[in-house]
CSV table of C-alpha atoms in Angstrom, one decimal:
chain,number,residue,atom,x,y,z
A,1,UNK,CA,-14.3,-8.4,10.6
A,2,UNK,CA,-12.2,-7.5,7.2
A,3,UNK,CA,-14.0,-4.1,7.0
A,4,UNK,CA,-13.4,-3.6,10.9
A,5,UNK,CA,-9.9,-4.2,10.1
A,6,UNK,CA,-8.8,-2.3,7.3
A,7,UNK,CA,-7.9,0.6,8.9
A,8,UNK,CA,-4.8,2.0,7.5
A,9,UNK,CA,-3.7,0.5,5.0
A,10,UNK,CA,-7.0,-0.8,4.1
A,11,UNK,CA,-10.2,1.7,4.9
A,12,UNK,CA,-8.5,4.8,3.7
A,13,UNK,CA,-7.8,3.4,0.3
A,14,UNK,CA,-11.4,2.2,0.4
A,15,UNK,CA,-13.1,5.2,1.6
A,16,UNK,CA,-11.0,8.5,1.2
A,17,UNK,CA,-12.5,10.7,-0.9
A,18,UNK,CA,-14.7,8.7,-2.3
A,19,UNK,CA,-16.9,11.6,-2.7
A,20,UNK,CA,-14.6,14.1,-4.3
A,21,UNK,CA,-13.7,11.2,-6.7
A,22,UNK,CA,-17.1,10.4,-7.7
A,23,UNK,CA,-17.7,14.1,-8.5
A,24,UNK,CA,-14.9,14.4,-10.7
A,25,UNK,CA,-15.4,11.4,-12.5
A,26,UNK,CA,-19.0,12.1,-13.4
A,27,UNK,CA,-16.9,16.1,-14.3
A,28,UNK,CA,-14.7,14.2,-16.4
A,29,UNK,CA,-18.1,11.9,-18.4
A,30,UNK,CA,-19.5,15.5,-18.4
A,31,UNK,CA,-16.7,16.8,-20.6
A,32,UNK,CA,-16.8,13.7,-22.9
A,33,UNK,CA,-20.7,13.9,-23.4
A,34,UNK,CA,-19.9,18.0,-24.5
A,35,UNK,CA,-17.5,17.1,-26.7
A,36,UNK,CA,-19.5,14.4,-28.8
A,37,UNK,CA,-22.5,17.2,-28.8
A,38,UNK,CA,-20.1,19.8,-30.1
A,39,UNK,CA,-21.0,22.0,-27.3
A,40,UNK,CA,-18.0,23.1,-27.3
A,41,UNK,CA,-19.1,26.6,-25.0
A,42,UNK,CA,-19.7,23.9,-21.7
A,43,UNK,CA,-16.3,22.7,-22.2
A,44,UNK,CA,-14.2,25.6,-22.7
A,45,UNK,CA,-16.2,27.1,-19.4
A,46,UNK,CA,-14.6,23.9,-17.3
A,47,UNK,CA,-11.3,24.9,-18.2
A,48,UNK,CA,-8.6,26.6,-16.2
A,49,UNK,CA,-6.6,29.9,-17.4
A,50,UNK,CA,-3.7,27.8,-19.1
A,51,UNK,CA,-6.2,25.4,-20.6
A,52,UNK,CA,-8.4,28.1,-22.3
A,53,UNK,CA,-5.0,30.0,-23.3
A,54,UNK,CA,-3.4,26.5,-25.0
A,55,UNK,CA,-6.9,25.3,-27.0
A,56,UNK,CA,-8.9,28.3,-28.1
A,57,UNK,CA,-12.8,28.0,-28.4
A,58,UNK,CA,-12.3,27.8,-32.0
A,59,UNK,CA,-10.9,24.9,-31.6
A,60,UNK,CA,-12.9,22.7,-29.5
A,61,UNK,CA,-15.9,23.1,-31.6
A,62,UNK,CA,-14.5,20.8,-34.5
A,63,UNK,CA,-12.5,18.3,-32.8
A,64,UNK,CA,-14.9,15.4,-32.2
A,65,UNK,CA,-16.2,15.5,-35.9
A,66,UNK,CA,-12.1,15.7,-36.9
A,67,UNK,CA,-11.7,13.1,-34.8
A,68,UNK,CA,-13.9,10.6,-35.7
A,69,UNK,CA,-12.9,11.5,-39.8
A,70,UNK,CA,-9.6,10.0,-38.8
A,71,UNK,CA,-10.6,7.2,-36.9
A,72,UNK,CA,-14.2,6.3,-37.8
A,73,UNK,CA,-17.7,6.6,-35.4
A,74,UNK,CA,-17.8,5.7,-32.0
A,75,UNK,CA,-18.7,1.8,-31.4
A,76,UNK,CA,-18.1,1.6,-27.1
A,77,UNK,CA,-17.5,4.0,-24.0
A,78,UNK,CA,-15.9,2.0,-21.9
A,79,UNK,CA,-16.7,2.5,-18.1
A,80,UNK,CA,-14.9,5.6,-16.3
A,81,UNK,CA,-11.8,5.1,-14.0
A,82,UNK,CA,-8.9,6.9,-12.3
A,83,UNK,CA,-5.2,6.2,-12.4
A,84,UNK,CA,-2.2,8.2,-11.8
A,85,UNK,CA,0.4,10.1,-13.7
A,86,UNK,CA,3.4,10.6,-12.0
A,87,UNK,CA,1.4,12.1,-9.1
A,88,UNK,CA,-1.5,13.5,-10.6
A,89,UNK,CA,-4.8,12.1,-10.6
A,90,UNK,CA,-6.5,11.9,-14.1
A,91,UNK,CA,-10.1,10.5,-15.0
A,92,UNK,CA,-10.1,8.2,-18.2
A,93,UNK,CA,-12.3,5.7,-20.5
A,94,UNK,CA,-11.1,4.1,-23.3
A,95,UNK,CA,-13.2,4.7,-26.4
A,96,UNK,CA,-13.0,2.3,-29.2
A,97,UNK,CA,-13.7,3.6,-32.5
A,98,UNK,CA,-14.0,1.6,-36.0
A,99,UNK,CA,-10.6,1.8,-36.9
A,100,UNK,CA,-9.0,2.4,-33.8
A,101,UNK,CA,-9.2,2.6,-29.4
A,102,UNK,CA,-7.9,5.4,-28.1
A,103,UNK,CA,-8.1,6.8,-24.0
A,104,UNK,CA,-9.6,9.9,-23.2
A,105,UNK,CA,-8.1,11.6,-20.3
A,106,UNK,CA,-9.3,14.8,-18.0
A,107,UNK,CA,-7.6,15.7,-14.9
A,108,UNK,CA,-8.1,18.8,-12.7
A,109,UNK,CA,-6.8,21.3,-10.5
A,110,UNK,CA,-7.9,22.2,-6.9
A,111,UNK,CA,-10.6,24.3,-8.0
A,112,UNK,CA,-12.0,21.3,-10.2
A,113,UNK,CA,-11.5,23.3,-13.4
A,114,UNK,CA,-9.6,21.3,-15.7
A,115,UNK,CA,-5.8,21.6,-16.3
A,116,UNK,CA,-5.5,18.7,-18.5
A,117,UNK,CA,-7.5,17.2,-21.7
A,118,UNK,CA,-5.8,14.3,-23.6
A,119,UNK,CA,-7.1,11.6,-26.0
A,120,UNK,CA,-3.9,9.1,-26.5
A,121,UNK,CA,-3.9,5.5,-27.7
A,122,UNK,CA,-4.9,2.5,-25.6
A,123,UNK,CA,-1.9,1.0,-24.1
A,124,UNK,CA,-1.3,-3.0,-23.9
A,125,UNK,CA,-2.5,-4.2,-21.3
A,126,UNK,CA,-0.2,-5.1,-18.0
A,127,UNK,CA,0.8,-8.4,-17.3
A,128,UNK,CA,1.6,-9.1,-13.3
A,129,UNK,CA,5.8,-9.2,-13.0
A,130,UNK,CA,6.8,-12.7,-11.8
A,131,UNK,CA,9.8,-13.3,-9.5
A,132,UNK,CA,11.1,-16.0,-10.9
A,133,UNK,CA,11.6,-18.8,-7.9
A,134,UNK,CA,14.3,-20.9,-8.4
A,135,UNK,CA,13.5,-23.8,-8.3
A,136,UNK,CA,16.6,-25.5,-8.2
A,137,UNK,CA,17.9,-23.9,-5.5
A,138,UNK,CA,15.1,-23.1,-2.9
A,139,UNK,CA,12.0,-25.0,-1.6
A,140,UNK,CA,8.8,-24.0,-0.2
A,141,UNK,CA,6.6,-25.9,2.2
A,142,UNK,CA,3.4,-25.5,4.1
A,143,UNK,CA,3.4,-24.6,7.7
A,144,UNK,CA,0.7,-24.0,10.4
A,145,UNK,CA,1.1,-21.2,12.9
A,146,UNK,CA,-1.1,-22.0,15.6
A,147,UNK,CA,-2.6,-20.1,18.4
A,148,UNK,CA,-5.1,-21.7,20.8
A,149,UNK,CA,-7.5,-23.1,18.4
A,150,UNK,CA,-6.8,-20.5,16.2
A,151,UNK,CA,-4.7,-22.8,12.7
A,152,UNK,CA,-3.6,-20.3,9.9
A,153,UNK,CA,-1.2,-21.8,7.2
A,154,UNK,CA,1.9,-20.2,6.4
A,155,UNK,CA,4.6,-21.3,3.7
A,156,UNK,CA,8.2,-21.7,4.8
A,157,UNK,CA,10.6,-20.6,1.7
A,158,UNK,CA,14.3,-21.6,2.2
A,159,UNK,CA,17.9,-22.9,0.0
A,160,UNK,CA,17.6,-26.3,-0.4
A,161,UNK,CA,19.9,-28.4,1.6
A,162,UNK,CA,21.5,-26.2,3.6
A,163,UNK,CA,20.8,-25.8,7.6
A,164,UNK,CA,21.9,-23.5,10.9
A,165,UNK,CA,20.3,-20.7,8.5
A,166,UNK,CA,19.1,-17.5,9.8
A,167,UNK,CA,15.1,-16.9,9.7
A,168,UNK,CA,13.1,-14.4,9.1
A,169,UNK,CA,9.2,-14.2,10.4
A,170,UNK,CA,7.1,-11.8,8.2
A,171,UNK,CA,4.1,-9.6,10.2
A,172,UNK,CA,1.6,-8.1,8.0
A,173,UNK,CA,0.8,-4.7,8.0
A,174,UNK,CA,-3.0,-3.4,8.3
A,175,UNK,CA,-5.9,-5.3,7.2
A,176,UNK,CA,-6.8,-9.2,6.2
A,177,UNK,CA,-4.0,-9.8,4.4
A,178,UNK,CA,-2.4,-13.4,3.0
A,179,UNK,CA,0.8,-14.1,3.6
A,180,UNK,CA,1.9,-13.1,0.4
A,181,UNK,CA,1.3,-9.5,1.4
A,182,UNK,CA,-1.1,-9.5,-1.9
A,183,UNK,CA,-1.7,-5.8,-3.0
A,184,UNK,CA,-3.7,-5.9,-6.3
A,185,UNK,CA,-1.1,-7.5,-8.8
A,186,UNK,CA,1.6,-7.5,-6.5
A,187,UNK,CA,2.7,-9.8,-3.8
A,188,UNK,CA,4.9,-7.8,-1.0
A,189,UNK,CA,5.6,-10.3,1.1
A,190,UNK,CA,6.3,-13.4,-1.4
A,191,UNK,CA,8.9,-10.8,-2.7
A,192,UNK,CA,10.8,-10.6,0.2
A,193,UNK,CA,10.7,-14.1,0.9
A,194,UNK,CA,11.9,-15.5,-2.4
A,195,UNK,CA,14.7,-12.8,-2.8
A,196,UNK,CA,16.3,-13.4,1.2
A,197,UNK,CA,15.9,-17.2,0.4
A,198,UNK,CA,17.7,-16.8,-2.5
A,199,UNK,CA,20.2,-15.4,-0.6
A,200,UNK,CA,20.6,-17.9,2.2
A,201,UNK,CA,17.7,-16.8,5.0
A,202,UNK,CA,15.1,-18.8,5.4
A,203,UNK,CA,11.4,-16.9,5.4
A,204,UNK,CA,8.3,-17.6,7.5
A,205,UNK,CA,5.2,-15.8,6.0
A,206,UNK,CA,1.3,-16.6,7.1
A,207,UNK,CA,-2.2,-15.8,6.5
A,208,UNK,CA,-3.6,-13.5,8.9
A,209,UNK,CA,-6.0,-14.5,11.4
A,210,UNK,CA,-8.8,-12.0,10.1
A,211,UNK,CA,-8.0,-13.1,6.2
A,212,UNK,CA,-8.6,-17.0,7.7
A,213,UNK,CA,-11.6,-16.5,10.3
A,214,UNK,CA,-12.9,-13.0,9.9
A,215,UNK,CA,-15.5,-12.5,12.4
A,216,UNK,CA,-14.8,-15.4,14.1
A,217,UNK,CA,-10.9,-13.9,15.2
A,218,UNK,CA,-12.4,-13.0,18.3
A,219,UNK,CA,-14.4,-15.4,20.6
A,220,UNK,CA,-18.2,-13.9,20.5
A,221,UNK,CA,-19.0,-10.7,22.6
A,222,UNK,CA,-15.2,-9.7,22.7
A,223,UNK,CA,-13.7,-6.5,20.6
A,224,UNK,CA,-10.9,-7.2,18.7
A,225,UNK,CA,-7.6,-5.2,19.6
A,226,UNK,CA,-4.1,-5.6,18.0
A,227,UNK,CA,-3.3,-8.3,20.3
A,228,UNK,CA,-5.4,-10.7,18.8
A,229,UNK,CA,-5.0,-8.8,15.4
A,230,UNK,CA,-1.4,-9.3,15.6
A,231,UNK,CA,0.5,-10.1,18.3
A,232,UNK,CA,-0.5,-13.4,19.6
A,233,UNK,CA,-0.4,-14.4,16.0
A,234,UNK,CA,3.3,-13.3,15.6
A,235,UNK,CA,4.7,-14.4,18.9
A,236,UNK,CA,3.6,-18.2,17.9
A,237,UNK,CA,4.9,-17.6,14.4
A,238,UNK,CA,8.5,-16.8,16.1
A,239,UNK,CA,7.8,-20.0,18.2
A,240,UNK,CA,7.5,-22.2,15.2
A,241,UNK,CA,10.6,-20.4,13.7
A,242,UNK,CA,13.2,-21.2,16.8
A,243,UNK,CA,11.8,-24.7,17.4
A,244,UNK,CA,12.9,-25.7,13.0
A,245,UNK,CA,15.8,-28.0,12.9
A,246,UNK,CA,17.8,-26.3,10.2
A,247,UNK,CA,17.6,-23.2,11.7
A,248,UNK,CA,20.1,-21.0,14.1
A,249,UNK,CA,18.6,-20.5,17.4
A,250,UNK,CA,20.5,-17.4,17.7
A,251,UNK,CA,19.7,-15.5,14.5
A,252,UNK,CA,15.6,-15.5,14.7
A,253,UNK,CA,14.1,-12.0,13.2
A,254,UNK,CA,11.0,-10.4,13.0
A,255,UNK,CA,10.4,-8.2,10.2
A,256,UNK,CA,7.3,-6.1,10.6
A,257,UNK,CA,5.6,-3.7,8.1
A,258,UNK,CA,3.0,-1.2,8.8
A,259,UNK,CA,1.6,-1.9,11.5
A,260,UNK,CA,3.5,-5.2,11.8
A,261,UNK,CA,6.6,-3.2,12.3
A,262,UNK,CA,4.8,-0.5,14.8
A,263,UNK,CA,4.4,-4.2,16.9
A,264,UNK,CA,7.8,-5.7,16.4
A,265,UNK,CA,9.3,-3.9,19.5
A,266,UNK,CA,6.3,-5.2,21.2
A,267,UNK,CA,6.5,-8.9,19.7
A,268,UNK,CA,10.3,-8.9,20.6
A,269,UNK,CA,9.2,-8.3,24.2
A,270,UNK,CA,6.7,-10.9,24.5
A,271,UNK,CA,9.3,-13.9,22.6
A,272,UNK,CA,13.1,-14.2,24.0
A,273,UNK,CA,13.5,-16.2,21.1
A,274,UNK,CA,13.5,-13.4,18.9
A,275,UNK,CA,17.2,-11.6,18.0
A,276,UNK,CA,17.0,-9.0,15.8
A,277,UNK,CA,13.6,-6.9,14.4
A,278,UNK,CA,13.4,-5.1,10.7
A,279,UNK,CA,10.8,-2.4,10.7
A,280,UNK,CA,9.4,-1.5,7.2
A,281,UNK,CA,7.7,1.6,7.4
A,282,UNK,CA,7.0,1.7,10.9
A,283,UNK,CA,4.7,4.5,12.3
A,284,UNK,CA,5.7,6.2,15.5
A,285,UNK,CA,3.5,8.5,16.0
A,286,UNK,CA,0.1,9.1,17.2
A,287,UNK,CA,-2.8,6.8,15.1
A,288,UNK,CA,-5.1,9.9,15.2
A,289,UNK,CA,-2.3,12.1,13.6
A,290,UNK,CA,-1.3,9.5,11.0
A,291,UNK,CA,-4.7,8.9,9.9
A,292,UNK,CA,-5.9,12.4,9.3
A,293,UNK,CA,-2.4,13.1,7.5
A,294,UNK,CA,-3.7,10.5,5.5
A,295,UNK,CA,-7.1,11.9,4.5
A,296,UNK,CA,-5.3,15.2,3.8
A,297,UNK,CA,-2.9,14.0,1.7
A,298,UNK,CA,-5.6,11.7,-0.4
A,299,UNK,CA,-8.1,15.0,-0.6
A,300,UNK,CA,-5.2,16.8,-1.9
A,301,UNK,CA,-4.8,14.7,-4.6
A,302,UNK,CA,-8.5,15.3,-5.9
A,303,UNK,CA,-8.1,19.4,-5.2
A,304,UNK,CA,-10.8,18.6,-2.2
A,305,UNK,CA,-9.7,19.8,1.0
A,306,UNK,CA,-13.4,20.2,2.5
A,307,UNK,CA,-13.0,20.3,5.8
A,308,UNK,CA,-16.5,18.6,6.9
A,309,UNK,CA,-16.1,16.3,4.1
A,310,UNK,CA,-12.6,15.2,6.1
A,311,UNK,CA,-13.8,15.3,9.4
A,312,UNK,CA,-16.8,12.7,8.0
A,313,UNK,CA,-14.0,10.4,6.7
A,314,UNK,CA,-12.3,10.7,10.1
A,315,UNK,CA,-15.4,9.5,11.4
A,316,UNK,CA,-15.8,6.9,9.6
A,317,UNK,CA,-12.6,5.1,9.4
A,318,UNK,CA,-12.9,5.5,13.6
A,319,UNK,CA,-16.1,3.6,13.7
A,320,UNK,CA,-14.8,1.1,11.1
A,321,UNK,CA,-12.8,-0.7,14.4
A,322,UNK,CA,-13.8,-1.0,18.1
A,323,UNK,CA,-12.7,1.7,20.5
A,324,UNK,CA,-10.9,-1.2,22.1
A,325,UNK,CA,-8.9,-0.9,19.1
A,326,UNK,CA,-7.9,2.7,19.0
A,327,UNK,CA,-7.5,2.5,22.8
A,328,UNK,CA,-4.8,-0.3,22.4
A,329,UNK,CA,-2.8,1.9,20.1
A,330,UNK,CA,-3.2,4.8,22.2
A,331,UNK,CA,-1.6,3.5,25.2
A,332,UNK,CA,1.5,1.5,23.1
A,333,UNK,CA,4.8,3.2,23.2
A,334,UNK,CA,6.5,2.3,20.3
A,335,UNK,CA,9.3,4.3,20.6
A,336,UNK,CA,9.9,3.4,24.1
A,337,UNK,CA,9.6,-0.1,23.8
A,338,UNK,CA,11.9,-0.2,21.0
A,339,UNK,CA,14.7,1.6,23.3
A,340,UNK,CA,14.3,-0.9,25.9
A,341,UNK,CA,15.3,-3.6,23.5
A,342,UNK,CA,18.9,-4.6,23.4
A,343,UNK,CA,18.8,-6.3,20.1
A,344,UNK,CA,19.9,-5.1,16.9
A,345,UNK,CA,16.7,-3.5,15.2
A,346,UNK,CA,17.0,-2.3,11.1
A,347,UNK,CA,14.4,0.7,10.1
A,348,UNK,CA,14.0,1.3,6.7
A,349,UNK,CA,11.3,3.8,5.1
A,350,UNK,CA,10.5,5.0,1.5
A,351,UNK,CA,10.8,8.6,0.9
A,352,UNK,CA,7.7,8.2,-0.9
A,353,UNK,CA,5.3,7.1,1.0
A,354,UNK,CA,2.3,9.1,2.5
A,355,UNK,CA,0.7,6.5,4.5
A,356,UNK,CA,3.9,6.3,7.0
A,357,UNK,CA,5.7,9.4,6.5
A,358,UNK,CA,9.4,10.4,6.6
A,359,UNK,CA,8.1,12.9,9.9
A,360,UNK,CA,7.9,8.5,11.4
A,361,UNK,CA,11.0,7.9,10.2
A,362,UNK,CA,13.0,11.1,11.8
A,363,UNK,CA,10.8,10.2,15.1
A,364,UNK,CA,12.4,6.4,15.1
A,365,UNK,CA,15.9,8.0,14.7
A,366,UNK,CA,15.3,10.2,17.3
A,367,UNK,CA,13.6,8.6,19.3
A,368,UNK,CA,16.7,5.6,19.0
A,369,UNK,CA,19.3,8.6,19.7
A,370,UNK,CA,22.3,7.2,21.0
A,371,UNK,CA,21.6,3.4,20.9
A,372,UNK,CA,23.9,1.4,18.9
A,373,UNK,CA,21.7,-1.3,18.1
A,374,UNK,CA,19.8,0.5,15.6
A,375,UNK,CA,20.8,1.1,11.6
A,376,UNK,CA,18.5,3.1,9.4
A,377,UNK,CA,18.1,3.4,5.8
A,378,UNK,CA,15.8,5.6,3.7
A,379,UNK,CA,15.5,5.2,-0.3
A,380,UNK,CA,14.0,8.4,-1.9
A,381,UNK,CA,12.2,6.7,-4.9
A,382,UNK,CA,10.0,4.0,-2.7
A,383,UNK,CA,6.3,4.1,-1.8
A,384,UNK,CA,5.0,2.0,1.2
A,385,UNK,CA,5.4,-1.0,-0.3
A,386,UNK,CA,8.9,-0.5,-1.3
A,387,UNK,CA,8.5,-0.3,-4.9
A,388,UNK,CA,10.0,1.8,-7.5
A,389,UNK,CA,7.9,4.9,-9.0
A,390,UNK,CA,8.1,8.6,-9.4
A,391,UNK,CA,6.0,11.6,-8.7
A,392,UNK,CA,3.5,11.9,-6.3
A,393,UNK,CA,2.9,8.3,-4.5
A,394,UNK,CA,-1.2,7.5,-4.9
A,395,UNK,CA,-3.5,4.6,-4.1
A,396,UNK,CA,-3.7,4.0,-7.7
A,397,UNK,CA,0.3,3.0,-8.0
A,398,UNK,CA,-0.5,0.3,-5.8
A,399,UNK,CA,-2.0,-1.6,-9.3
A,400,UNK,CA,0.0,-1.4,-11.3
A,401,UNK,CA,2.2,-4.6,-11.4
A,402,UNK,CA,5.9,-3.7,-9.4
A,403,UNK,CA,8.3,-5.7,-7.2
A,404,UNK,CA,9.7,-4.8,-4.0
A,405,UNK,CA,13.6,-2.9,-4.5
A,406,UNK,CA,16.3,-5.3,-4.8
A,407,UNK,CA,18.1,-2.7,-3.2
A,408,UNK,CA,15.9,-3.4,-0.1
A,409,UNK,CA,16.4,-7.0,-0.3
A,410,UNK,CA,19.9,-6.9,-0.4
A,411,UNK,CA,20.1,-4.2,2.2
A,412,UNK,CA,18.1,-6.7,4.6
A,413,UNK,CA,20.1,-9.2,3.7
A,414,UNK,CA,23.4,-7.8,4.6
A,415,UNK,CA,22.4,-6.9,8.1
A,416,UNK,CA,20.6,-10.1,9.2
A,417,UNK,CA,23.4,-12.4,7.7
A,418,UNK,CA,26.2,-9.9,9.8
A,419,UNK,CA,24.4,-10.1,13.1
C-alpha cells in the first residue's frame, strides 16, 4: 500500500527519470575513470563547445598526476550521487586522498555533453535544523484519531495554560506520511505546529492511515480511493478537534497540503464543525495534467526529454494506484466545491514549486473570482514544502536540512487568529 500511494508527491520522486539519471551517473564515473588513466582524448570528446574552449586538451592530460602531487594517491572513491546547485543537477563522489578529501563534480547539458567539471573540497557534513520547542511555554500530548476500527495516533501541540484557543487540524499531502510531515531531514508538519502554538493556536497533526496500516487501510478485496486515503481520516480528526475542552467551537480549521489541501473543500463539506480551511499548495487542475508536467519538468532537469521514456513513467506512476483512485480524482471538483463554501478559505503557493505550479494557483484565484471569503498569498523563493532556496526547485533540495518560512507561519497565523 505505501508504493500504491505515493503518487505525487511520492512515486515521481521515486521513479522519474530514473533512467536518464542512471545514465549520467555511470557518464559522470566514466569521466572520472579517464581522468585517472590520463586519457585525456575520451574526456575532452564528452565536453560541450564552452567546456573544450575554457580547458584545452593540453590541459587535461596532466591534471590527475598534478593533482595527486598536491594532495597525495588516491586511498577511496566514494559511491556516486546527485545533488543540486541552484537548479542544476550535478553528478559527484567524494574522493579522499592521503592528505586531503576533495568532491569531484560533472554536470551536463541536454545533449549529455558536459558543461561543467569541478573538483572542490568536501564540505562538513549537515546537521538536521531543530526548531527549538519551548518548552516552557507549549505542551504536547498524544492523541488518537479514530475511524471505525481504524486507531492512528496523532500529537496535540498547544500554549500551556491557556483555553477557548483556535485549532488547527493538519492533512497530509500525498503518500504514507507521519504526522510530522517527515521529508528526509526535515519535518513539514512539526514546523507548522510548533511555530502556530507558539503563537497561541493549538495544532492537531496525525499519522496517516497508510503510514500505520499499509495494506491493511482498506478491508480485503476493496481499492483504495482518496476517501479512505484521506478523507474519512480528516473528517474524524476535525471531530476530535471541536469536541477538546480548551478549544473555540467556532474557530476549528483545516489546513490541507498537497493533496490534503486539494480535499479541504471537500472535508469542509463533509464536517460542519469546520470554520475556516488553509490550502498549501493546492492543485486544481486535472491529475493527468499535473503529473505529466511533473515528469517533464524532472526529465528536463537531466537534459532527457525522451518522449517514450516519459510516456513509460506515465505509465507507471498510473499503475502504481487503482483506477478507483484516478477515477475518484477525476470526478472531484475542487474548484467548485471550494465556491460553494461560505467560510473563509487562505491559499498560499510557493513560486517555486514544480509539483503544484503557480498555473494551480492562478486557477484557485480564478476560479474564487468574486468571493470574499478567500485571501491568497504567493512567496517567490518557496518550493512545495515552503522552504527557502534559490534556483531551479529539484527533488534533491528536499535533503538538505530547511524549515518551513516564518513568513508562512506568521502569515497563517494572522488570518486564523482574525477570523
Amino acid at each position: 500500500m505505501k508504493n500504491i500511494l505515493a503518487s505525487f508527491f511520492g512515486s515521481l520522486l521515486l521513479i522519474a527519470n530514473l533512467h536518464a539519471q542512471q545514465a549520467n551517473l555511470q557518464r559522470a564515473a566514466n569521466i572520472l575513470h579517464w581522468m585517472k588513466n590520463a586519457q585525456s582524448d575520451s574526456i575532452y570528446a564528452c565536453f560541450d563547445v564552452k567546456m573544450q574552449q575554457a580547458v584545452p586538451l593540453s590541459q587535461l592530460k596532466d591534471m590527475w598526476a598534478q593533482l595527486e602531487q598536491q594532495v597525495g594517491p588516491l586511498e577511496k572513491e566514494k559511491e556516486w550521487k546527485q545533488d543540486a546547485i541552484d537548479g542544476t543537477v550535478v553528478y559527484y563522489t567524494d574522493l579522499k586522498f592521503q592528505r586531503a578529501s576533495l568532491r569531484f563534480l560533472v554536470a551536463f547539458n541536454t545533449e549529455h555533453k558536459v558543461s561543467g567539471l569541478r573538483l572542490l573540497p568536501v564540505p562538513p557534513k549537515e546537521k538536521p535544523l531543530v526548531v527549538p520547542f519551548d518548552s516552557m511555554h507549549l505542551e504536547e500530548s498524544p492523541v488518537e484519531v479514530v475511524t471505525e476500527n481504524y486507531k492512528l495516533p496523532g500529537t496535540l501541540t498547544r500554549p500551556k495554560g491557556k483555553t477557548c484557543l483556535p485549532i488547527v487540524i493538519l492533512v497530509h499531502g500525498s503518500g504514507p506520511q507521519d504526522r510530522d510531515g517527515s521529508i528526509g531531514p526535515n519535518k513539514i508538519y512539526r514546523d507548522i505546529a510548533w511555530g502556530l502554538a507558539a503563537q497561541s493556536i493549538a495544532v492537531l497533526r496525525y499519522d496517516k492511515r497508510t503510514y500505520v496500516y499499509g495494506k491493511a487501510s482498506v478491508p480485503e478485496g476493496k481499492d483504495i480511493t482518496p476517501e479512505e486515503e484521506v478523507i474519512e481520516d480528516a473528517v474524524s480528526a476535525c471531530q476530535l478537534a471541536a469536541s477538546l475542552p480548551f478549544v473555540d467551537k467556532q474557530k476549528v480549521f483545516v489546513a490541507g497540503h498537497s493533496l490534503g489541501g486539494l480535499l479541504a473543500p471537500l472535508i469542509a463539506s463533509r464536517c460542519p464543525s469546520v470554520n475556516g480551511l488553509i490550502l498549501l499548495a493546492a492543485p486544481s487542475r486535472s491529475q493527468d495534467d499535473i503529473l505529466k508536467e511533473q515528469l517533464r519538468y524532472l526529465a528536463s532537469l537531466n537534459g532527457n526529454t525522451d518522449e517514450a521514456l516519459l510516456a513509460q513513467q506515465y505509465q507507471q506512476v498510473k499503475a502504481s494506484a487503482p483506477q478507483a483512485y484516478w477515477d475518484y480524482l477525476d470526478k472531484y471538483a475542487p474548484i467548485m466545491t471550494a465556491y460553494s463554501l461560505s467560510i473563509p478559505m487562505l491559499f498560499l503557493q510557493g513560486e517555486r514549486d514544480y509539483q503544484v505550479t503557480m498555473q494551480d494557483f492562478s486557477m484557485w484565484k480564478l476560479g474564487m473570482f468574486g468571493k470574499t471569503n478567500a485571501t491568497f498569498y504567493s512567496y517567490p523563493t518557496l518550493n512545495h514544502c515552503f522552504m527557502e532556496g534559490t534556483g531551479k526547485s529539484t527533488p534533491m533540495e528536499y535533503n538538505h536540512p530547511a524549515r518551513v518560512s516564518k513568513k508562512v507561519i506568521e502569515d497563517i497565523a494572522k488570518w486564523v487568529t482574525q477570523k
